[in-house]
Coordinates of C-alpha atoms in Angstrom, one line a residue:
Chain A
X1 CA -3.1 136.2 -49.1
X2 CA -3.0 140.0 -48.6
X3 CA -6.2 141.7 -49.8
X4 CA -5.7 144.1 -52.0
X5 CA -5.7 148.0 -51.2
X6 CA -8.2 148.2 -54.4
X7 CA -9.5 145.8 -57.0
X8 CA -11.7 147.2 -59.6
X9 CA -13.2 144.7 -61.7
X10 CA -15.0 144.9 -65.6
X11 CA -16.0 148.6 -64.6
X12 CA -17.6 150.5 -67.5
X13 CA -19.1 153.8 -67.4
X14 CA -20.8 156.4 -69.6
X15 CA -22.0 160.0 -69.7
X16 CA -25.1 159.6 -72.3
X17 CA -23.9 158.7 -75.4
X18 CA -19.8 159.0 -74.4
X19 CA -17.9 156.3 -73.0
X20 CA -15.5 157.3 -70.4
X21 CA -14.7 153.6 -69.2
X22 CA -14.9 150.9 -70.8
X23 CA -14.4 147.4 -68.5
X24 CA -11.6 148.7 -66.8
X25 CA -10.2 146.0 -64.2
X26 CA -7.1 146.6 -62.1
X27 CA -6.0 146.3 -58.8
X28 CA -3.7 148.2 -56.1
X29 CA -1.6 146.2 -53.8
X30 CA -1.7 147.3 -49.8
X31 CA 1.3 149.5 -49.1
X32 CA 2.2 149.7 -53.0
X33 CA 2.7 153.2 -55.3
X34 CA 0.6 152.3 -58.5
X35 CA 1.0 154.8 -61.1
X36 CA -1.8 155.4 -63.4
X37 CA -0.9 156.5 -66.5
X38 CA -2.9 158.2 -68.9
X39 CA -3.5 161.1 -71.2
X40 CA -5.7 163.9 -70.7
X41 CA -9.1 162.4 -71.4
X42 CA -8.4 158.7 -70.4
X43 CA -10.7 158.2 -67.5
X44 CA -8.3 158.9 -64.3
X45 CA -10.9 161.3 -62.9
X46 CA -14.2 159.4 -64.1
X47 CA -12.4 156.3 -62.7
X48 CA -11.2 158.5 -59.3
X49 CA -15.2 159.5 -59.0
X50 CA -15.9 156.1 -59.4
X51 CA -13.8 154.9 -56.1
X52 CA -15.0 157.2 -54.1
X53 CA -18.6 157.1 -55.3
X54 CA -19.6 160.3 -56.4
X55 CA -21.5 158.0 -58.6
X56 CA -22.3 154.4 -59.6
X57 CA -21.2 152.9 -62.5
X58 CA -22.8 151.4 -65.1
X59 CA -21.5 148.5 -64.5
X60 CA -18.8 146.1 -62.8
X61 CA -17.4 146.4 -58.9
X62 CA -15.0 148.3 -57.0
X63 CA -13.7 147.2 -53.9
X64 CA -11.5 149.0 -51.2
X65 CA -9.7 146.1 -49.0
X66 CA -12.4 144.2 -49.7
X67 CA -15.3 146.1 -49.1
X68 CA -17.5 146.9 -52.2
X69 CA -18.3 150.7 -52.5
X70 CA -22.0 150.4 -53.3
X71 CA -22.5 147.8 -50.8
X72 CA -20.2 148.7 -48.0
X73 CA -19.7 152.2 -49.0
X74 CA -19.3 153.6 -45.3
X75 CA -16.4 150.8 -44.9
X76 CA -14.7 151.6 -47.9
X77 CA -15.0 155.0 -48.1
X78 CA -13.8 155.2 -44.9
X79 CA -10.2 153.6 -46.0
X80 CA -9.7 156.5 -48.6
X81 CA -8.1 159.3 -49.0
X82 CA -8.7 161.6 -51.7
X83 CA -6.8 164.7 -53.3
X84 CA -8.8 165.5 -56.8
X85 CA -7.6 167.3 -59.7
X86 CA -9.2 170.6 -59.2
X87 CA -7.9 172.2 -56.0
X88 CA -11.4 171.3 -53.4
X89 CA -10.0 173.5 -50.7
X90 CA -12.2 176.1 -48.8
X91 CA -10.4 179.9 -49.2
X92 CA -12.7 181.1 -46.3
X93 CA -11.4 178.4 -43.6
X94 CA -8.3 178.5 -42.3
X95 CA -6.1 175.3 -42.4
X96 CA -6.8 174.3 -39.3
X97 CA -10.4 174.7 -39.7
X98 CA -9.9 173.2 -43.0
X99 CA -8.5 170.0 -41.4
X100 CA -11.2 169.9 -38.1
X101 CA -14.1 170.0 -41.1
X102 CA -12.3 167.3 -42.8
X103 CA -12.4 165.5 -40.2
X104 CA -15.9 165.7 -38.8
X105 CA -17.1 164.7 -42.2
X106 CA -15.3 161.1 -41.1
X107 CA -16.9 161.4 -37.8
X108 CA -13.1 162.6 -35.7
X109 CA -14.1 164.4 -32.7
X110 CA -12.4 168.0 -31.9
X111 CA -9.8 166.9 -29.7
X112 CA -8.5 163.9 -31.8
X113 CA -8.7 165.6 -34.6
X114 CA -6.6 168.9 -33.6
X115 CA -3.7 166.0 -32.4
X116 CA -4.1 164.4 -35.6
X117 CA -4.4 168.0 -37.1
X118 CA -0.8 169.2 -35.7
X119 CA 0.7 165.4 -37.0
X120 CA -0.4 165.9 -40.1
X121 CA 0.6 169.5 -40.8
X122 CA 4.2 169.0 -39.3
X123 CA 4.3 165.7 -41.8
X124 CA 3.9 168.4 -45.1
X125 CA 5.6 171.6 -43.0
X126 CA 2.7 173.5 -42.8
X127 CA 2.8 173.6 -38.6
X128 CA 3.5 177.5 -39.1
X129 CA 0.6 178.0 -41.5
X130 CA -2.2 176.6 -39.2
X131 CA -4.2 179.4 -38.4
X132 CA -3.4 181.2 -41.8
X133 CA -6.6 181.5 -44.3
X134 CA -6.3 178.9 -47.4
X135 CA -6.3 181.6 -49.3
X136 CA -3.0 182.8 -48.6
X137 CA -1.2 179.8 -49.3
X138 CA 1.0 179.5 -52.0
X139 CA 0.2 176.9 -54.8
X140 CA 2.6 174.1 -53.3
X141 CA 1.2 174.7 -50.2
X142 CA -2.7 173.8 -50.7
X143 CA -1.6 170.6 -52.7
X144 CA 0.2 170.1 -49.4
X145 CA -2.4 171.0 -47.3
X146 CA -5.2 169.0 -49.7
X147 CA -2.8 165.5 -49.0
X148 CA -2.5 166.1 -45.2
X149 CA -6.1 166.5 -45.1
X150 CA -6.8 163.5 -46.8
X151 CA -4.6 161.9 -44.4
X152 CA -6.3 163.3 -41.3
X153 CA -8.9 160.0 -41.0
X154 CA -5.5 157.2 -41.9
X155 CA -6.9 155.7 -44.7
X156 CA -4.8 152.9 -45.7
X157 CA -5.0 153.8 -49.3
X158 CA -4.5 157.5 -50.7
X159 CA -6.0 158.4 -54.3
X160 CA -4.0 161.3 -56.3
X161 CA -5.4 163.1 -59.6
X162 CA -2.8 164.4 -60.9
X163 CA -1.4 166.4 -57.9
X164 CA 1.8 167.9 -58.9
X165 CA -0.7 170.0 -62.2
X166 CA 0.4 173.6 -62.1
X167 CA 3.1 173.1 -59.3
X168 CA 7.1 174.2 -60.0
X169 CA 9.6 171.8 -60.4
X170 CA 10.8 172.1 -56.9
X171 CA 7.5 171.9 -55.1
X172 CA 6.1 168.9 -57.6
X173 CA 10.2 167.2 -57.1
X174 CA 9.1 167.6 -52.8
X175 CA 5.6 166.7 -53.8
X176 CA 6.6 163.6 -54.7
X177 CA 9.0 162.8 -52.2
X178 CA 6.7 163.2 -49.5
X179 CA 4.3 160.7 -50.8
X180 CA 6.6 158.6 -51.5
X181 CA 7.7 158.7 -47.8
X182 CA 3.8 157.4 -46.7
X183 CA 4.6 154.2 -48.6
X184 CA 7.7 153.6 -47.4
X185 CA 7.3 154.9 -43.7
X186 CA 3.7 154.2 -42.6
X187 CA 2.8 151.4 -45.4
X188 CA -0.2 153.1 -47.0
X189 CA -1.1 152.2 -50.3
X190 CA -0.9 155.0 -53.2
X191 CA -2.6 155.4 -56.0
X192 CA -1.3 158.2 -58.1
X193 CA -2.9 159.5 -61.4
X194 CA -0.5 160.9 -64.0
X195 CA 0.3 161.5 -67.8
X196 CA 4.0 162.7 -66.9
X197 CA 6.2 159.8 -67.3
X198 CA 9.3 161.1 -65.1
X199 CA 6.8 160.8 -62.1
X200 CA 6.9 157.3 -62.4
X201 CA 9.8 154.9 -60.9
X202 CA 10.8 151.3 -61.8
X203 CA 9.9 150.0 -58.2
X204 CA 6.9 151.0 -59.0
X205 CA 3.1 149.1 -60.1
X206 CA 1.7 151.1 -63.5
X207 CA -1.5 150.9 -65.0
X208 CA -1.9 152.5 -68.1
X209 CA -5.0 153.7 -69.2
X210 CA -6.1 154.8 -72.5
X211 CA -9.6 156.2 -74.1
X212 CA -11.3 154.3 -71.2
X213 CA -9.4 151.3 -71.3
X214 CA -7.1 149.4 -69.5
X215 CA -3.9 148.6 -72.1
X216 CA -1.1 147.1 -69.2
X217 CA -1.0 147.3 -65.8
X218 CA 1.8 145.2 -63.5
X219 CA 5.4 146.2 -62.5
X220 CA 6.7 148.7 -64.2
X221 CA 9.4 146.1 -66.0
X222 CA 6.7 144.0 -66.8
X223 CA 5.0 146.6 -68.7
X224 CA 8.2 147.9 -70.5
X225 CA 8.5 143.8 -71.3
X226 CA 5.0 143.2 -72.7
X227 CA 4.8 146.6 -74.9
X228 CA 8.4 145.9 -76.1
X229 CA 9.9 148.7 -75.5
X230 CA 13.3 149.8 -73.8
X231 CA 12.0 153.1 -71.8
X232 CA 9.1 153.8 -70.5
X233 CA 8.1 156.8 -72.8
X234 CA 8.1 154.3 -76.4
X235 CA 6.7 151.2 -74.0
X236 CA 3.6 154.2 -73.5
X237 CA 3.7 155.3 -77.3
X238 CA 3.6 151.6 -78.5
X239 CA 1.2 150.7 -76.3
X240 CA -1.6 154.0 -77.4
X241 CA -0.1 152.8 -80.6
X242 CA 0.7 156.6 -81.5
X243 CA 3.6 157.6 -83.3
X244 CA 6.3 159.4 -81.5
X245 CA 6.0 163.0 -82.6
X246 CA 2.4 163.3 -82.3
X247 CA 1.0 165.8 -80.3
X248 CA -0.5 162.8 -77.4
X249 CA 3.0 161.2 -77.4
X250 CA 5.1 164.7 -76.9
X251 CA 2.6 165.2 -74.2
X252 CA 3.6 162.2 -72.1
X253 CA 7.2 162.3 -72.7
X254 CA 7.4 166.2 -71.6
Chain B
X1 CA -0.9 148.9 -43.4
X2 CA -3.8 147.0 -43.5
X3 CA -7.6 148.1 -43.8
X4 CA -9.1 145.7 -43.5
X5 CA -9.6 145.7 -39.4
X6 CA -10.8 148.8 -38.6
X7 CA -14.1 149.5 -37.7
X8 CA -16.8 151.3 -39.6
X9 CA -16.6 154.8 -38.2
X10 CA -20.8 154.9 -38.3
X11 CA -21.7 155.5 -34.6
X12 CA -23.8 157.5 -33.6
X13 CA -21.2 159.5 -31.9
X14 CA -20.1 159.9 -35.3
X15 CA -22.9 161.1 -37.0
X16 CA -23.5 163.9 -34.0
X17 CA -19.8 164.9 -35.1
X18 CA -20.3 164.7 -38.7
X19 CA -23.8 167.1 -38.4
X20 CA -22.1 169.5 -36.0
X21 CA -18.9 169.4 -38.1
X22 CA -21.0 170.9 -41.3
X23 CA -23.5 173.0 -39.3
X24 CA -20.0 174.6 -37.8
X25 CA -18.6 174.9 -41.1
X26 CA -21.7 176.9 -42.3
X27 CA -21.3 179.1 -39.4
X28 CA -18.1 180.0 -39.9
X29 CA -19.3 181.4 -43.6
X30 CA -21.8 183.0 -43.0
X31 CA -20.3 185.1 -40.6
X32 CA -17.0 185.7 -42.5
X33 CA -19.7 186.7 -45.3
X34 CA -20.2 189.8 -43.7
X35 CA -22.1 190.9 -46.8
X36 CA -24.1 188.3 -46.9
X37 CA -25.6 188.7 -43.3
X38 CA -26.2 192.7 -43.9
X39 CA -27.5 191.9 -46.8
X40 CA -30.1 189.1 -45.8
X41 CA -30.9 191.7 -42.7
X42 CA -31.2 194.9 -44.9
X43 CA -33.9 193.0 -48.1
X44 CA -36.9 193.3 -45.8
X45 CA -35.6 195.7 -43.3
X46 CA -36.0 198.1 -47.1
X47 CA -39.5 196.8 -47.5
X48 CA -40.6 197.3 -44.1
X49 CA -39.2 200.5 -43.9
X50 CA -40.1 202.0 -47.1
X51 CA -42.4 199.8 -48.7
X52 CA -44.3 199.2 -45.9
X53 CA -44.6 202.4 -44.6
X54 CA -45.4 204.2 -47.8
X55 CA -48.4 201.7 -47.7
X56 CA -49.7 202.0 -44.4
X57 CA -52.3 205.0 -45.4
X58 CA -53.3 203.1 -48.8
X59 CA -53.8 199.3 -47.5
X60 CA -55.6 198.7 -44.3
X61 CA -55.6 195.3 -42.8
X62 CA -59.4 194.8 -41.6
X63 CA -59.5 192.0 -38.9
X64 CA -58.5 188.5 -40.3
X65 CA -57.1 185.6 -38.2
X66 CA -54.9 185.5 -36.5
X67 CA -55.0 189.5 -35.5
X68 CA -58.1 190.1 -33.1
X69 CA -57.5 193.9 -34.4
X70 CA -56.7 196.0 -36.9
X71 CA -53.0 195.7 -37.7
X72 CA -50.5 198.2 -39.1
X73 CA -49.7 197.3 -42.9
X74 CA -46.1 197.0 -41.1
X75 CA -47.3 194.2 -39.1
X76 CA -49.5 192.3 -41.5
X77 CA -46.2 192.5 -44.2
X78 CA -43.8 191.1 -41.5
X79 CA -44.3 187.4 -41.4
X80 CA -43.8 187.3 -45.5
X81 CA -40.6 189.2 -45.1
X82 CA -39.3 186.6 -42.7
X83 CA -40.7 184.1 -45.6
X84 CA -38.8 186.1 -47.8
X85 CA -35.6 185.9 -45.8
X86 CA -35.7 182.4 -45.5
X87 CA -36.6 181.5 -49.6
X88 CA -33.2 184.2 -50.3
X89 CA -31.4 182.5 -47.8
X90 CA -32.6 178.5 -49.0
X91 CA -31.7 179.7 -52.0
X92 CA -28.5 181.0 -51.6
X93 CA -27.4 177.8 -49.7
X94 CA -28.1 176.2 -52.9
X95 CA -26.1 178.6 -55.2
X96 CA -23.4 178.2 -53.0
X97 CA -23.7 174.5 -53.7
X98 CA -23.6 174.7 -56.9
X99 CA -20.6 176.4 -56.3
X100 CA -19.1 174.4 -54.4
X101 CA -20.1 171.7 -57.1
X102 CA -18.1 174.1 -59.1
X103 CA -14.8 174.8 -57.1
X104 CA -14.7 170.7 -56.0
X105 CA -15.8 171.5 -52.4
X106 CA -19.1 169.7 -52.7
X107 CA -17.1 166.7 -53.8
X108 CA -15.3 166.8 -50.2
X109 CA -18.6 166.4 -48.5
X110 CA -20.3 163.6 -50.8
X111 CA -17.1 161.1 -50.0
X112 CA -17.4 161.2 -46.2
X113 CA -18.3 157.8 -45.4
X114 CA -21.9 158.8 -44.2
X115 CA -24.9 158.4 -46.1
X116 CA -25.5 160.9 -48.5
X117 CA -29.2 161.7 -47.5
X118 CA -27.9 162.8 -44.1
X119 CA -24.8 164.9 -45.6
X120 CA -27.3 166.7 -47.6
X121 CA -29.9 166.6 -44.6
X122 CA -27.4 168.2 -42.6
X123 CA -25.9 170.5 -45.2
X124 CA -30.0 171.5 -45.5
X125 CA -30.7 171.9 -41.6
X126 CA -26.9 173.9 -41.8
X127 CA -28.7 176.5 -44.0
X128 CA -31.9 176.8 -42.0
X129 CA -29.9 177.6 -39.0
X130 CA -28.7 180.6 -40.5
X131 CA -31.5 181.4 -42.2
X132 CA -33.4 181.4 -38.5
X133 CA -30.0 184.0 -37.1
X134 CA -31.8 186.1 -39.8
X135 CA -34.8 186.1 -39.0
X136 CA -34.5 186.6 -35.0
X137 CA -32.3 189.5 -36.1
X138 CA -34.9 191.1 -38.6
X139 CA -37.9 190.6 -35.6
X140 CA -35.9 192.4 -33.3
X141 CA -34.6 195.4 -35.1
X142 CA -38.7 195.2 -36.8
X143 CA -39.6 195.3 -33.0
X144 CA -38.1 198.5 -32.6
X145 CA -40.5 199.5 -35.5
X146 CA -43.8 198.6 -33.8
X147 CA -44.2 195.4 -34.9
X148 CA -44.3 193.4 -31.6
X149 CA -45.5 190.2 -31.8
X150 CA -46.7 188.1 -28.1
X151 CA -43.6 186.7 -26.4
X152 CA -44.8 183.4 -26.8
X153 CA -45.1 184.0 -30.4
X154 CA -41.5 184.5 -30.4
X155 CA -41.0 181.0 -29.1
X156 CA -44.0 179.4 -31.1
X157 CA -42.1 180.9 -34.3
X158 CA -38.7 178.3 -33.9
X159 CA -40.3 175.1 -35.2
X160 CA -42.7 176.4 -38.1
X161 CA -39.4 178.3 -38.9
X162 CA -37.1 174.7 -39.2
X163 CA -39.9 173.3 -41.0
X164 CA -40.4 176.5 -43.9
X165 CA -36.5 176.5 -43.8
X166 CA -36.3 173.0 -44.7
X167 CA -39.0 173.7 -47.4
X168 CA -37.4 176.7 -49.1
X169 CA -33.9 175.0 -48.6
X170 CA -35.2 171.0 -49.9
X171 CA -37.0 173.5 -53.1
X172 CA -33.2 175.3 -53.8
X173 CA -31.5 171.6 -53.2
X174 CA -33.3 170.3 -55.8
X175 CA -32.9 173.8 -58.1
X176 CA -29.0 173.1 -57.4
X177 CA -29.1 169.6 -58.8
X178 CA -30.7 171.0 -62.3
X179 CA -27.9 173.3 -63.0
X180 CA -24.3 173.0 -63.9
X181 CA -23.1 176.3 -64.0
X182 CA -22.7 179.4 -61.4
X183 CA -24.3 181.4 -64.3
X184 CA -26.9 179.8 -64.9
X185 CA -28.6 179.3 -61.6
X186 CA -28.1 182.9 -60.7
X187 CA -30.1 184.0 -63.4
X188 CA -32.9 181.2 -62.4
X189 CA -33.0 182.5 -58.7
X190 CA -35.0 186.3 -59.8
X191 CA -37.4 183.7 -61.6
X192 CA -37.8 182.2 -58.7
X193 CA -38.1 184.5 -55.8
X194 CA -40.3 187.3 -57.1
X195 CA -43.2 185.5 -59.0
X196 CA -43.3 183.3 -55.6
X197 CA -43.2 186.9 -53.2
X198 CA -45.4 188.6 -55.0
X199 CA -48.2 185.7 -56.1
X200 CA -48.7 185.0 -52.5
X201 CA -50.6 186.7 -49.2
X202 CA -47.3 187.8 -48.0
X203 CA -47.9 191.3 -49.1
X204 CA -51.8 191.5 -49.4
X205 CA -54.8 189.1 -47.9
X206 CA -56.3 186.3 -50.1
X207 CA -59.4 188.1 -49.9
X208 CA -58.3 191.3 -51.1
X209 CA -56.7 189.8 -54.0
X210 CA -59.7 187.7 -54.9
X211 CA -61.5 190.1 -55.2
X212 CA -59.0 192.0 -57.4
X213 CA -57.6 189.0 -59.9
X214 CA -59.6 185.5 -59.0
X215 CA -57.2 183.9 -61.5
X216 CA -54.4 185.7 -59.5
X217 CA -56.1 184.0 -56.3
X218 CA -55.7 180.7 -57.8
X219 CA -52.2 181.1 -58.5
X220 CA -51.4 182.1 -54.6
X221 CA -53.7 179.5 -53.6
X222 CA -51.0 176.5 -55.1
X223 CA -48.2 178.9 -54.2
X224 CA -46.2 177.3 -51.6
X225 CA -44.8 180.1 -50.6
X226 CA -48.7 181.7 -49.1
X227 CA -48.6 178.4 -46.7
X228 CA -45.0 179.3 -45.7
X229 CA -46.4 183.1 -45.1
X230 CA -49.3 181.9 -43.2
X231 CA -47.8 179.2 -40.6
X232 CA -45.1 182.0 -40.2
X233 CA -48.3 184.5 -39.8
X234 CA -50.3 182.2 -37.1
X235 CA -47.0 181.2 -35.4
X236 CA -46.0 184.3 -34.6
X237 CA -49.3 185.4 -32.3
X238 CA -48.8 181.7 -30.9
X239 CA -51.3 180.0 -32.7
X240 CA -50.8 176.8 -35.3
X241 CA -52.5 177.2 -38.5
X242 CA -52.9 173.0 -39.3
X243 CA -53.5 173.6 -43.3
X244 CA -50.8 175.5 -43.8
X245 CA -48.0 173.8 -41.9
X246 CA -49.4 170.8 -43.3
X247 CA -48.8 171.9 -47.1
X248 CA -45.5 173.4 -46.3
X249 CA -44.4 169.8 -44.3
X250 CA -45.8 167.7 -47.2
X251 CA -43.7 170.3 -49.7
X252 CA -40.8 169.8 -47.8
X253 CA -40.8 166.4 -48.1
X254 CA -41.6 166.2 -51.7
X255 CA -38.8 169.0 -52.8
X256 CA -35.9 166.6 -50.2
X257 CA -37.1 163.2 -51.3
X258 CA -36.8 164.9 -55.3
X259 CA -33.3 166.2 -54.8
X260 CA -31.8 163.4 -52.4
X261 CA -32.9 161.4 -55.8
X262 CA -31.3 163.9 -58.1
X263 CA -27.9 163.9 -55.8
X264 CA -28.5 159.6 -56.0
X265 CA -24.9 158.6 -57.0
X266 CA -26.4 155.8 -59.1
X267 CA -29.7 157.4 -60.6
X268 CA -29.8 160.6 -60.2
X269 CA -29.2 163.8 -62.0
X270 CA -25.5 164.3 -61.2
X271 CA -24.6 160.8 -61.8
X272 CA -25.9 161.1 -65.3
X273 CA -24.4 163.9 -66.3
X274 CA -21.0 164.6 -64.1
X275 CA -20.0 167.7 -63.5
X276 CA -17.6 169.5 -65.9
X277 CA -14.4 168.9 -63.3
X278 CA -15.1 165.0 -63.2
X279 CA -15.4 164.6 -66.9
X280 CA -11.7 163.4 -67.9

């Protein structure tokens, strides 16, 4: 049996008094796009520090092929990629410097790294950008640049929070496309945070996560099966068990 | 694709390109921060300048260890200046951490597969590094000002410096960790810097000031930052003052044991609270 890209198993955590997860347990098939679905305020990013360990949790374990990320955390972390949220680009680098730094934190000498360097950047078409500062790259670009810098080490699994937030509809349409591609091409597991519904395909795996909890997660027909509904936007609302005009549900559907 | 076969990328190979990777990224910072280095150079090059000078007729320096001599009030000021560069630049390092808490670069570093004492070790050793550029820089434009110290003294000066570096940087480490917000720690840093300048032999002997404020004494006298002066003070005429390089070792170790805890992904401060962008 193929191990799984990630299994995360009764995971709870909380900040003081607030509950951010609450025995969450899912799990990401190798070479599979897994949506996870939530709204703002689920736990995508609490969960997304989580897997890469910028803390513990309270409770539960989190395995990356297999290696736990407490235990075995140089193992795991090793087979991750990461593209957060907020943008965690450095304006004062350049991209190339960018992607060199990037890859001495996961131990890549110079000279491998500047081959993988000019792979990576003609992967997202940045190859004519490379010794331009961060800070002069467009929007699009630095998401662009953020995901081939989390490829720079070839982790077998790659973790998106929301990455297409505050991108136009062509760059997030190409965005998306591009990602896509690394499952398809090269096999790499994705696991891509969301609370935009038409981001989401029917080939693909969907967790959905609400107010720290897991509500369904399996094939994305599956999911539509066990919440009852016909699309995916009133499968979501039935399953948060919000009514369709409220403010969460117009949210998701937009 | 499969993960499961690869090996872990832990050699030490690795770790050599991991430190040199962050000490390189540092570098490349500081000197695009132009500012930053002329400012760092220009802070005591003012109070040797001005300060010092202006001084020089009112304060003599009779002859304490380790001058055989009278000194110039220039001369005897000098080591606490490059104290003072080092405590601006250790904490600077930190605000920029908090910052890069801030912006999401910090979060960049803490997932590289290598331990998290020696990112922050390295991230630490990356800040005294520059912290020594400024201080070689101050001697030798101070040089020009009559304050010569042996040649040997020049040399003598490199390890006390990595070891009060690692001190003031470990002390601003640990400052980082306590703070959430940009804001915040900036105002913290002037509460910082001056009360530990000033209550300290950096600009006037223990003696002296014992005899002006004992209470005063007693405060420089569990002041971190008079040890810092004075292994600074003997290193620089080539001679080892045990006491003090002993306080500021044992400080250093307390201040980086205190914030590799508060930067511990399971107990420490951070983990606790998050930081505002990992709250969703």
């Amino acid at each position: 049996m193929t191990q799984p890209a990630l299994r995360i198993d009764g995971v709870s955590h909380s900040f003081g008094a607030r509950t951010a997860l609450d025995h969450v347990s899912l799990t990401v098939p190798a070479g599979s796009f897994t949506a996870l679905l939530g709204l703002n305020g689920a736990g995508k990013t609490t969960l997304f520090s989580l897997v890469t360990r910028l803390y513990d949790s309270s409770s539960g374990t989190i395995e990356v092929f297999g290696f736990d990320v407490r235990r075995d955390s140089p193992e795991a972390l090793s087979r991750l990629g990461i593209v957060f949220q907020a943008r965690t680009l450095d304006l004062d680098l350049s991209v190339r410097q960018s992607l060199l730094y990037h890859a001495a934190l996961h131990g890549i000498g110079r000279s491998r790294a500047s081959a993988r360097a000019a792979r990576v950047l003609e992967k997202f078409a940045l190859s004519d950008r490379i010794d331009e500062k961060v800070r002069n790259l467009s929007g699009g670009q630095m998401r662009r640049l953020e995901i081939a810098r989390a490829l720079i080490h070839d982790p077998a699994l790659l973790l998106l929070d929301e990455p297409t937030v505050g991108l136009d509809v062509e760059a997030r349409q190409g965005l998306i496309l591009e990602v896509r591609r690394l499952v398809a091409e090269e096999g790499r597991g994705i696991l891509w945070a969301t609370h935009l519904l038409d981001e989401i395909e029917m080939s693909d795996r969907l967790v959905v996560l609400h107010k720290g909890r897991v509500l369904a997660q399996g094939p994305v027909q599956e999911v539509l099966d066990q919440a009852g509904g016909t699309d995916l936007q009133t499968a979501f609302l039935k399953l948060v068990n919000a009514p369709g005009k409220t403010a969460a549900g117009r949210e998701a559907a937009e | 694709m499969s993960g499961r076969g690869r090996t872990s990328p832990l050699s030490p190979g690795g770790y050599a390109t991991c430190f040199a990777g962050i000490v390189w990224r540092e570098a490349l910072r500081f000197f695009s921060q132009r500012g930053r280095f002329l400012s760092a150079l220009v802070r005591p090059l003012v109070w040797l300048f001005i300060f010092a000078a202006g001084f020089r007729s009112v304060l003599g320096v009779s002859i304490i260890p380790p001058y055989e001599t009278y000194v110039l009030y220039e001369v005897y000021v000098t080591p606490g200046l490059v104290a003072m560069i080092q405590l601006f630049n250790g904490l600077q390092s930190s605000l920029s951490m908090v910052y890069d808490r801030e912006v999401g670069a910090m979060r960049i570093l803490l997932v590289s597969p290598y331990p998290r004492w020696f990112l922050l070790s390295a991230k630490l050793l990356a800040g005294v590094f520059t912290s020594i550029l400024q201080v070689y820089a101050f001697l030798l434009v101070a040089y020009f000002w009559e304050v010569e110290a042996p040649v040997m003294g020049y040399l003598t000066l490199l390890p006390v410096l990595v070891v009060t570096g690692l001190m003031f940087g470990a002390m601003g480490l640990l400052l980082s960790s306590l703070f959430r917000q940009l804001e915040n720690f900036a105002s913290v840093m002037n509460f910082v810097i001056f009360p530990m300048f000033f209550a300290s032999s950096a600009l006037y002997p223990l003696w002296r000031i014992q005899e002006a404020s004992p209470l005063l004494y007693e405060i420089c006298r569990f002041n971190p930052f008079t040890y810092a002066v004075e292994a600074i003070r003997f290193a620089l005429y080539a001679r080892f003052d045990g006491t003090s390089l002993a306080v500021v070792t044992g400080v250093a170790v307390a201040f980086l044991i205190l914030s590799l805890f508060a930067y511990n992904p399971s107990k420490g401060l951070i983990a606790r609270r998050g930081t505002p962008a990992m709250a969703d």
